[in-house]
XYZ file of N, CA and C in Angstrom:
762
model
N 57.495 75.283 1.326
C 56.601 73.913 0.956
C 55.282 73.553 1.174
N 55.433 73.916 2.658
C 53.557 73.620 3.035
C 52.604 74.036 1.700
N 53.031 75.352 1.751
C 51.982 76.070 0.436
C 52.094 75.772 -1.648
N 53.423 76.088 -1.655
C 54.220 75.977 -3.007
C 54.015 74.026 -3.578
N 54.209 73.288 -2.053
C 54.360 71.750 -2.427
C 53.084 71.326 -2.624
N 51.613 71.834 -2.320
C 50.507 71.054 -1.857
C 49.986 70.835 -3.092
N 50.277 71.054 -4.503
C 49.501 70.624 -5.940
C 50.729 69.073 -5.875
N 51.646 69.007 -5.526
C 52.760 67.840 -4.960
C 51.789 66.887 -4.859
N 52.110 67.236 -3.429
C 51.664 66.437 -2.203
C 50.447 65.966 -2.463
N 49.256 66.573 -2.965
C 47.436 65.855 -3.540
C 47.907 65.171 -4.363
N 48.782 65.359 -5.502
C 49.213 64.173 -6.444
C 49.938 62.588 -5.580
N 50.990 63.107 -5.064
C 51.341 62.137 -4.568
C 50.120 60.859 -3.132
N 49.528 62.094 -2.600
C 48.155 61.102 -1.739
C 47.218 60.195 -2.400
N 47.324 61.016 -3.134
C 46.131 59.714 -4.771
C 46.694 58.577 -4.723
N 47.926 58.936 -5.307
C 48.755 57.566 -5.884
C 49.013 56.579 -5.424
N 49.513 57.129 -3.541
C 50.052 55.928 -3.018
C 48.866 55.461 -2.216
N 47.734 56.688 -2.165
C 46.398 55.415 -1.579
C 45.751 54.430 -2.637
N 46.341 54.307 -3.525
C 46.037 53.228 -4.579
C 46.804 51.952 -4.248
N 48.014 52.683 -3.809
C 49.113 50.463 -3.547
C 48.859 51.196 -1.915
N 48.465 51.383 -1.506
C 47.882 51.264 0.031
C 48.933 51.813 0.738
N 50.174 52.621 0.079
C 51.057 53.453 1.204
C 50.256 54.278 1.848
N 50.382 54.057 3.157
C 50.355 55.508 4.065
C 50.724 57.146 2.991
N 49.888 57.603 3.127
C 50.161 58.981 2.712
C 51.549 59.688 3.136
N 51.866 59.975 4.606
C 52.884 60.357 4.946
C 54.191 59.765 4.630
N 54.408 59.105 3.623
C 55.210 58.642 2.465
C 55.789 59.441 1.370
N 54.875 60.613 1.740
C 55.356 61.129 0.091
C 56.647 62.295 1.326
N 57.009 62.137 2.383
C 58.188 62.927 2.781
C 59.488 62.385 2.793
N 59.229 61.435 1.751
C 60.328 60.768 1.811
C 60.953 61.651 0.165
N 59.950 61.717 -0.286
C 60.380 62.904 -1.980
C 60.931 63.669 -1.575
N 60.257 64.448 -0.131
C 61.394 66.153 0.669
C 62.425 65.718 0.882
N 63.014 65.076 1.692
C 64.238 64.270 1.864
C 64.856 63.927 0.516
N 64.454 63.212 -0.396
C 64.885 63.161 -1.511
C 65.290 64.236 -2.209
N 64.659 64.878 -2.764
C 64.671 66.189 -3.683
C 64.464 67.299 -3.429
N 63.259 67.631 -2.662
C 62.693 68.880 -2.360
C 62.343 68.978 -3.382
N 61.514 67.700 -3.813
C 60.355 68.481 -4.999
C 61.179 68.797 -6.195
N 62.042 68.559 -6.363
C 62.844 68.841 -7.296
C 62.825 67.887 -8.321
N 62.321 67.823 -9.484
C 61.891 67.217 -10.789
C 63.323 66.848 -11.171
N 63.837 67.437 -11.499
C 65.602 67.695 -12.262
C 66.852 67.403 -11.763
N 66.317 67.229 -10.245
C 67.456 66.674 -9.830
C 68.502 65.324 -10.275
N 69.428 65.304 -10.603
C 70.801 64.241 -10.242
C 71.098 64.292 -9.671
N 71.161 63.185 -8.920
C 72.566 62.851 -7.434
C 73.986 62.220 -8.048
N 74.945 62.638 -7.511
C 75.957 62.061 -7.876
C 75.896 60.807 -8.195
N 75.113 60.033 -7.854
C 75.052 58.375 -7.682
C 74.163 58.016 -9.086
N 73.675 59.148 -9.848
C 72.726 59.044 -10.837
C 71.383 58.946 -10.894
N 70.952 59.065 -9.552
C 69.528 58.992 -8.862
C 68.856 59.976 -9.829
N 67.598 59.999 -9.911
C 66.937 61.240 -10.760
C 66.020 61.243 -10.297
N 64.858 62.805 -10.567
C 63.439 62.992 -10.361
C 63.173 63.575 -8.970
N 62.111 63.813 -8.395
C 61.557 63.670 -7.470
C 61.291 62.421 -5.822
N 62.043 61.469 -6.975
C 61.597 60.364 -5.884
C 63.186 59.939 -5.822
N 64.416 60.581 -6.554
C 65.740 60.212 -6.653
C 65.728 58.699 -7.079
N 65.255 58.517 -7.981
C 64.977 56.394 -8.519
C 66.435 56.380 -9.638
N 67.144 55.420 -9.148
C 67.973 55.351 -9.757
C 67.446 54.120 -10.355
N 68.470 54.502 -12.210
C 67.733 53.888 -13.276
C 67.670 52.655 -13.643
N 68.772 51.816 -12.810
C 68.257 50.259 -12.790
C 66.868 49.805 -12.327
N 66.377 50.959 -11.025
C 64.908 50.488 -10.556
C 63.904 50.794 -11.294
N 64.624 52.052 -11.984
C 63.264 52.867 -12.935
C 62.920 51.784 -14.511
N 63.664 50.972 -14.648
C 63.613 50.817 -15.905
C 62.728 48.931 -16.060
N 63.345 48.696 -14.020
C 62.292 47.450 -13.887
C 61.263 47.415 -13.608
N 60.807 49.249 -13.731
C 59.449 49.024 -13.279
C 58.503 49.546 -14.475
N 59.577 49.862 -15.853
C 58.906 50.084 -16.661
C 59.293 51.693 -17.790
N 59.750 52.373 -16.936
C 60.147 54.073 -17.016
C 61.021 54.176 -17.872
N 61.177 55.271 -19.087
C 62.389 55.509 -19.828
C 62.904 56.109 -18.861
N 64.390 55.827 -19.085
C 65.612 56.838 -18.811
C 66.257 57.176 -19.916
N 67.625 58.163 -18.948
C 68.119 58.792 -20.327
C 67.559 60.069 -20.920
N 67.394 59.950 -22.569
C 66.733 61.141 -23.011
C 65.226 61.014 -23.326
N 64.864 62.790 -22.459
C 63.070 62.210 -21.747
C 62.947 61.737 -20.668
N 63.821 61.303 -19.840
C 63.779 60.447 -18.666
C 62.509 60.687 -17.557
N 61.488 59.481 -17.586
C 60.115 59.356 -17.071
C 60.686 59.508 -15.501
N 61.872 59.775 -14.837
C 61.966 59.513 -13.477
C 61.695 60.612 -13.320
N 61.853 61.859 -13.704
C 61.696 63.233 -13.680
C 60.271 63.719 -13.796
N 59.181 62.782 -14.244
C 57.836 62.885 -13.820
C 56.926 62.439 -12.665
N 56.673 63.478 -12.178
C 55.879 63.639 -11.172
C 54.784 62.129 -11.300
N 54.155 62.233 -12.216
C 52.899 60.808 -11.669
C 53.987 59.772 -12.098
N 54.094 59.977 -13.195
C 54.830 58.249 -13.736
C 55.605 58.054 -12.258
N 56.704 58.457 -11.721
C 58.152 58.469 -10.728
C 57.439 58.172 -9.494
N 56.105 58.529 -9.308
C 55.335 58.385 -7.955
C 54.966 56.992 -7.763
N 54.500 56.897 -9.286
C 53.444 55.131 -9.287
C 54.792 54.358 -9.071
N 55.889 54.489 -9.765
C 57.065 53.598 -9.492
C 57.593 53.380 -8.193
N 57.579 54.852 -7.221
C 58.121 54.964 -6.185
C 57.584 54.138 -4.966
N 55.881 54.243 -5.204
C 55.135 53.699 -4.358
C 55.192 51.919 -4.618
N 55.289 51.616 -5.781
C 55.507 50.424 -6.447
C 56.429 49.199 -5.289
N 58.080 50.347 -5.324
C 59.556 50.096 -4.696
C 58.671 50.353 -3.371
N 58.341 50.887 -2.768
C 58.445 50.882 -1.019
C 57.008 50.217 -0.790
N 55.861 49.029 -2.039
C 55.471 48.631 -1.215
C 56.124 47.255 -1.145
N 56.815 46.967 -2.253
C 57.670 45.637 -2.375
C 58.636 45.613 -1.200
N 59.234 46.928 -0.835
C 60.000 46.800 0.283
C 59.441 46.658 1.598
N 58.356 46.860 1.620
C 57.388 46.667 2.911
C 56.784 45.646 2.886
N 56.797 44.401 1.740
C 56.260 43.472 2.188
C 57.550 42.546 2.739
N 58.556 42.886 2.493
C 60.014 42.300 2.974
C 60.189 42.564 4.554
N 59.867 43.863 4.483
C 60.839 44.424 6.100
C 59.382 44.435 6.840
N 58.310 44.979 6.758
C 57.248 45.013 7.199
C 57.484 45.975 8.666
N 58.282 47.282 8.035
C 58.425 48.419 8.876
C 58.861 49.230 7.853
N 57.832 50.751 8.341
C 58.304 51.689 7.733
C 59.239 52.562 7.120
N 60.462 52.304 8.897
C 61.965 53.006 9.197
C 62.842 52.318 7.875
N 62.662 50.761 8.105
C 63.362 49.600 7.282
C 63.169 50.480 5.721
N 62.013 50.705 5.696
C 61.443 51.042 4.035
C 62.735 51.894 3.963
N 62.080 52.947 4.499
C 63.457 54.347 4.361
C 64.791 54.204 3.870
N 65.238 53.363 4.611
C 66.792 52.720 4.784
C 66.951 51.626 3.750
N 65.852 51.375 3.396
C 66.057 50.149 2.286
C 66.235 50.553 0.981
N 64.873 52.333 1.106
C 65.004 52.871 -0.042
C 66.728 53.760 -0.506
N 66.645 54.108 0.323
C 68.828 55.261 0.215
C 69.451 54.316 -0.185
N 69.661 53.001 0.979
C 70.879 52.518 1.134
C 70.761 50.885 0.089
N 70.002 50.811 0.283
C 69.445 49.309 -0.944
C 68.949 48.075 0.613
N 68.405 47.115 0.156
C 67.297 46.404 0.749
C 68.420 45.335 1.116
N 69.573 44.921 0.045
C 70.993 44.326 0.882
C 71.943 44.588 1.650
N 71.737 46.459 1.800
C 72.377 46.777 3.352
C 71.733 46.252 4.398
N 70.347 46.569 4.425
C 69.563 46.405 5.310
C 69.308 45.140 5.660
N 69.617 44.380 4.646
C 69.503 42.564 5.311
C 70.859 42.597 6.425
N 71.818 42.937 5.790
C 72.926 42.857 6.361
C 73.018 43.185 7.214
N 72.584 44.119 7.694
C 72.570 45.181 8.723
C 71.977 44.012 10.161
N 70.347 43.775 9.451
C 69.494 43.066 10.645
C 70.289 41.531 11.331
N 71.357 40.893 9.831
C 72.015 39.785 10.459
C 72.744 40.069 11.376
N 73.732 41.339 11.314
C 74.655 41.646 11.927
C 74.129 42.349 13.365
N 73.199 43.060 13.681
C 72.593 43.282 14.926
C 71.714 42.155 15.587
N 71.177 40.800 15.109
C 70.486 40.214 15.725
C 69.157 40.840 15.687
N 68.798 42.081 15.279
C 67.163 42.708 15.120
C 66.928 43.129 14.273
N 65.451 43.152 14.377
C 65.012 44.071 12.669
C 64.755 45.393 13.632
N 64.889 46.105 14.795
C 64.506 47.243 14.824
C 65.411 48.423 14.619
N 64.898 49.148 13.799
C 66.234 50.407 13.516
C 67.090 51.196 14.473
N 66.577 51.545 15.327
C 67.378 51.519 16.621
C 68.354 51.016 17.232
N 67.853 49.146 16.375
C 69.382 48.493 17.248
C 70.254 48.434 16.152
N 70.155 48.390 14.939
C 70.744 47.797 13.660
C 70.946 49.098 13.161
N 71.016 50.436 13.613
C 71.397 51.476 12.789
C 72.920 51.540 12.703
N 73.471 51.297 13.284
C 74.907 51.380 13.261
C 75.690 50.601 12.410
N 75.106 49.194 11.787
C 75.526 48.594 10.549
C 75.131 49.034 9.898
N 74.593 50.331 9.644
C 73.914 51.286 8.453
C 75.383 52.026 7.772
N 75.079 52.200 7.103
C 76.333 53.780 5.859
C 75.587 54.731 6.870
N 76.368 56.315 7.411
C 76.221 56.910 7.658
C 74.927 57.899 7.440
N 74.755 57.678 6.096
C 74.182 58.506 5.018
C 72.837 58.171 5.124
N 72.350 56.717 5.265
C 70.937 56.042 5.444
C 70.398 56.113 6.402
N 72.055 56.017 7.548
C 70.418 56.267 8.845
C 70.392 57.754 9.461
N 71.502 58.741 9.175
C 70.530 59.810 8.673
C 69.494 59.794 7.985
N 69.929 59.498 6.960
C 68.096 59.223 6.051
C 67.386 59.738 6.385
N 67.003 58.427 7.462
C 65.969 57.808 7.806
C 65.557 58.726 9.380
N 66.591 59.569 10.066
C 66.212 60.446 11.082
C 65.646 61.570 10.549
N 66.024 62.302 9.282
C 65.303 63.132 8.016
C 64.110 63.402 7.834
N 63.960 61.959 7.875
C 62.506 61.861 7.042
C 61.809 62.001 8.743
N 61.770 60.883 9.063
C 61.202 61.178 10.781
C 61.174 62.810 10.980
N 62.468 63.570 11.320
C 62.245 65.281 11.489
C 61.392 65.347 10.494
N 60.991 65.126 8.876
C 60.105 65.841 8.413
C 58.876 65.743 8.420
N 58.524 64.496 8.656
C 57.204 64.123 9.387
C 57.262 65.516 10.579
N 57.394 65.473 11.706
C 56.829 65.731 12.591
C 56.983 67.206 12.073
N 58.264 67.666 11.138
C 57.621 69.541 10.828
C 56.371 69.223 9.738
N 56.042 68.521 9.339
C 54.716 68.858 8.412
C 53.559 68.426 9.104
N 53.453 67.296 9.865
C 52.201 66.723 10.911
C 52.275 67.404 12.079
N 53.027 68.150 12.528
C 53.107 68.568 13.451
C 53.359 67.536 15.077
N 53.630 66.070 14.993
C 53.755 64.828 16.041
C 54.045 63.706 14.580
N 54.652 62.965 15.495
C 54.849 61.455 14.659
C 53.729 60.807 13.925
N 54.189 58.967 13.271
C 53.111 58.387 13.107
C 53.670 56.768 12.869
N 52.535 56.078 12.212
C 53.006 55.015 12.232
C 54.162 54.446 11.223
N 54.067 55.831 10.361
C 55.613 55.593 9.504
C 56.720 55.994 10.196
N 56.661 56.352 11.286
C 57.842 57.099 12.031
C 58.417 56.031 13.217
N 57.700 55.574 13.422
C 57.621 54.479 14.652
C 58.203 52.597 13.957
N 58.990 52.000 14.580
C 59.588 50.908 14.444
C 58.263 49.707 14.233
N 58.224 48.583 13.648
C 57.323 47.833 13.736
C 56.967 46.916 15.063
N 57.722 47.067 15.975
C 57.463 46.510 17.421
C 56.739 47.388 17.856
N 56.946 49.385 17.580
C 56.409 49.969 18.382
C 55.240 50.445 17.805
N 54.871 50.237 16.430
C 53.689 50.569 16.061
C 52.823 49.231 16.653
N 53.296 47.842 16.960
C 52.487 46.925 17.462
C 52.041 46.830 18.798
N 53.173 48.181 20.060
C 52.661 47.934 21.253
C 50.728 49.179 21.450
N 51.550 50.287 20.226
C 50.521 51.702 20.339
C 49.394 50.676 19.775
N 49.275 49.883 18.732
C 47.769 49.477 18.422
C 46.912 48.270 19.440
N 47.908 47.737 19.996
C 47.172 46.831 21.668
C 47.109 47.888 21.939
N 47.748 49.017 22.544
C 47.545 49.665 23.461
C 45.788 50.713 22.796
N 45.545 50.817 21.668
C 44.397 51.639 21.488
C 43.029 50.545 21.218
N 43.862 49.355 21.690
C 42.782 48.193 21.493
C 42.349 48.044 22.693
N 42.872 48.318 23.595
C 42.828 47.970 25.111
C 41.304 49.478 25.263
N 41.922 49.874 24.970
C 40.938 51.209 25.204
C 39.815 51.546 24.195
N 39.271 51.105 23.234
C 38.050 50.911 22.754
C 37.328 50.530 23.705
N 36.322 51.720 23.855
C 34.922 51.112 24.431
C 33.896 50.064 23.968
N 33.151 49.549 24.779
C 32.604 48.709 24.972
C 31.239 49.052 24.310
N 30.045 49.252 23.340
C 29.339 50.447 23.328
C 28.642 50.085 22.641
N 26.926 50.100 22.730
C 25.969 49.598 22.215
C 25.885 49.853 20.766
N 24.417 49.404 20.004
C 24.512 50.003 18.757
C 24.192 51.238 18.577
N 23.479 51.345 19.417
C 22.488 52.664 19.858
C 23.526 53.817 20.080
N 24.325 53.415 20.756
C 25.540 54.653 21.403
C 26.278 54.818 20.605
N 26.658 53.778 19.311
C 27.312 54.294 18.143
C 27.114 54.718 17.496
N 25.619 54.672 17.298
C 24.618 55.356 16.091
C 24.856 56.867 16.585
N 24.659 57.019 17.706
C 24.269 58.770 18.219
C 25.488 59.350 17.994
N 26.780 58.910 18.375
C 27.856 59.091 18.660
C 29.118 59.168 17.176
N 30.081 60.280 17.418
C 30.755 59.968 16.603
C 32.392 60.513 16.690
N 33.271 60.120 16.116
C 34.583 60.379 17.000
C 35.273 61.752 16.003
N 36.318 62.399 16.930
C 37.008 63.466 16.298
C 38.538 63.279 17.140
N 39.350 63.360 15.983
C 40.617 63.258 16.619
C 41.026 64.064 17.249
N 41.381 64.159 18.377
C 41.385 65.525 19.349
C 43.829 65.316 19.793
N 44.175 66.089 20.024
C 45.767 66.498 20.827
C 45.664 68.019 21.447
N 46.320 67.954 22.043
C 46.581 69.014 23.002
C 45.998 68.610 24.631
N 46.710 68.938 25.403
C 46.148 69.004 26.483
C 44.601 69.642 27.071
N 43.984 68.357 26.564
C 42.056 68.642 27.057
C 42.747 68.441 28.468
N 41.186 68.312 29.244
C 41.136 67.601 30.075
C 39.697 66.872 30.112
N 39.509 66.265 30.605
C 38.123 65.644 30.431
C 36.967 66.224 31.430
N 37.127 66.656 32.559
C 36.080 67.242 33.083
C 36.156 68.847 32.558
N 36.634 69.245 31.986
C 36.481 70.881 30.871
C 35.402 70.614 30.059
N 36.293 69.269 28.964
C 35.370 68.930 27.892
C 33.616 68.497 27.967
N 33.893 67.872 29.107
C 32.667 67.544 29.768
C 31.837 68.656 30.359
N 32.141 69.227 30.967
C 31.477 70.478 31.967
C 31.143 71.380 30.226
N 31.932 71.854 29.473
C 31.998 72.826 28.719
C 30.802 71.981 27.101
N 30.506 71.099 27.354
C 30.175 70.493 26.232
C 28.360 69.921 27.151
N 28.134 69.948 28.834
C 27.033 69.900 29.275
C 26.724 68.158 28.795
N 27.888 67.390 29.129
C 27.833 66.042 28.796
C 28.000 65.401 30.057
N 27.344 64.229 30.953
C 28.082 63.529 31.854
C 29.256 63.423 31.715
N 29.743 63.814 33.259
C 31.818 63.253 33.225
C 31.393 61.550 32.801
N 30.446 60.923 33.954
C 30.687 59.251 34.094
C 30.467 58.483 32.326
N 29.698 59.617 31.692
C 29.489 58.754 30.119
C 30.854 59.560 29.005
N 30.984 60.441 29.358
C 32.309 60.849 28.612
C 33.524 60.353 28.870
N 33.438 59.460 30.259
C 34.686 58.246 30.485
C 34.066 57.098 30.305
N 32.785 57.100 29.847
C 32.530 55.953 29.283
C 33.446 55.477 28.058
N 33.033 56.894 27.230
C 33.425 56.382 25.693
C 34.556 56.821 25.394
N 35.015 57.206 26.501
C 37.062 57.822 25.837
C 37.839 57.772 27.421
N 37.808 56.266 27.548
C 38.706 55.783 29.050
C 40.014 56.111 28.361
N 40.698 56.106 29.124
C 42.386 56.953 29.561
C 42.404 58.105 28.665
N 41.285 58.963 28.437
C 41.727 60.073 27.529
C 42.507 61.519 28.304
N 42.386 61.445 29.617
C 43.749 62.504 30.241
C 44.638 61.601 30.160
N 44.651 60.471 30.549
C 46.572 60.241 30.075
C 46.961 59.992 28.545
N 46.329 59.427 27.984
C 47.171 59.717 26.790
C 47.317 61.043 25.831
N 46.482 62.298 26.333
C 46.856 63.503 25.672
C 47.722 63.818 26.511
N 47.951 63.581 28.045
C 49.431 64.110 29.190
C 50.435 63.436 28.325
N 50.111 62.147 27.500
C 51.466 61.875 27.030
C 51.724 62.081 25.391
N 50.507 63.325 25.330
C 51.419 63.651 23.971
C 50.902 62.896 22.582
N 49.915 61.931 23.017
C 49.100 61.228 21.749
C 48.557 62.092 21.192
N 47.454 61.526 20.141
C 46.371 61.675 19.623
C 45.488 60.932 20.779
N 43.867 61.279 20.052
C 42.605 60.709 21.027
C 41.981 60.652 20.140
N 40.934 59.371 19.609
C 39.798 59.169 19.244
C 38.320 59.464 19.951
N 38.337 60.544 20.442
C 37.376 61.025 21.081
C 36.216 61.322 20.499
N 35.606 60.210 21.316
C 33.554 60.127 20.963
C 32.928 60.823 21.780
N 31.964 61.842 20.971
C 30.842 61.975 21.517
C 29.745 61.883 20.996
N 28.385 62.500 21.357
C 26.966 62.804 21.047
C 27.292 63.429 19.332
N 26.738 63.072 18.164
C 27.072 64.251 17.153
C 26.180 65.787 17.044
N 25.750 66.157 18.255
C 25.500 67.242 18.334
C 26.380 67.940 19.326
N 27.027 67.507 20.410
C 28.019 67.535 21.231
C 29.536 68.226 20.390
N 29.949 67.327 19.054
C 30.635 66.942 18.467
C 30.572 68.336 16.994
N 29.927 68.892 17.359
C 29.774 69.794 16.487
C 30.017 71.615 17.004
N 29.438 71.526 18.754
C 29.749 71.920 19.588
C 31.160 72.190 19.610
N 31.423 70.882 19.771
C 33.170 70.905 20.515
C 33.900 71.480 19.096
N 33.617 71.300 17.955
C 34.777 72.312 16.530
C 34.410 73.426 16.874
N 33.100 73.990 17.186
C 32.785 75.581 17.799
C 33.682 76.142 18.761
N 33.747 75.272 19.777
C 34.804 75.823 21.131
C 35.906 75.239 21.344
N 36.690 74.624 20.591
C 37.592 73.960 20.890
C 38.476 74.461 21.347
N 39.004 75.840 20.969
C 39.733 76.857 21.640
C 39.679 77.734 22.877
N 38.361 77.546 23.018
C 38.269 78.036 24.399
C 38.244 76.641 25.321
N 38.294 75.826 25.397
C 38.240 74.471 25.843
C 39.587 73.921 26.212
N 40.404 73.996 25.312
C 41.905 74.400 25.760
C 42.481 74.651 26.282
N 42.111 76.331 26.316
C 42.678 77.350 27.525
C 42.405 76.922 28.470
N 40.880 76.721 28.755
C 40.012 76.077 30.024
C 41.074 74.850 30.741
N 41.230 74.071 30.072
C 41.843 72.658 30.505
C 43.116 73.473 30.503
N 44.142 73.965 30.213
C 45.336 74.388 30.197
C 45.226 74.587 31.787
N 44.360 75.974 31.868
C 44.500 76.783 32.855
C 43.988 75.659 33.968
N 42.862 74.628 34.543
C 42.748 74.047 35.038
C 44.414 72.828 35.376
N 44.686 72.786 34.649
C 46.256 71.925 34.551
C 47.097 72.859 35.570
N 47.107 73.822 35.036
C 48.191 74.899 35.437
C 48.128 75.318 36.969
N 46.737 75.306 37.538
C 46.188 75.722 38.600
C 46.307 74.370 39.614
N 45.907 73.352 39.110
C 46.049 71.937 40.094
C 44.972 71.295 40.186
N 43.958 72.006 39.436
C 42.401 71.769 40.030
C 42.243 70.296 39.371
N 41.383 69.633 39.653
C 40.408 68.087 39.360
C 39.843 68.352 38.263
């Protein structure tokens, strides 16, 4: 699907961006229909986004004969509007997935019964199909992206991560900001190896990239800042730098 689904994913990315929906929410369509436009569920949901007839009609789609729920372009606009509506209410992408599957009413009821808005706390007050739907979405995100992201976290987890990221933002001068650029990295890179391989002063590297080793050791992605010419050098040599970093870690060197 990563190969044959690319045209559909490109379409999703463009439409979701219009509504300020994270592009990773396209994986909801994967678990809803496997990108099958003609799929109709036992409950009557149809199309790549498995829209119910009443939801489709509410947003102006024609159902029945020449059913527009099966149109990738039109149904994606409606799915995006529906997700935006749900996020406005719940402020949590996992709850959006749950409400998309089981209905907003069920999610509200689960929140009341659990006394929590955390999916992992309230999941047992949701139907099994709905809580499994959320986990399928998380698994699909990891499969396609290689890791989790904002849409696989609860609102509470998201706030913690954003706060943590805010703490590690380095205080740089305008000149330093102008001469440097950010490259997102993941993997067990080691600051001493990267700095040495790029002939960057280690103290400068650590100033630009606080908590670099800690973040990567925890499996997180890191917005690594480098001088612009060194960023190009990193891209050309990142495979070798990663291998050297892993070797250093395995040997227990500093």
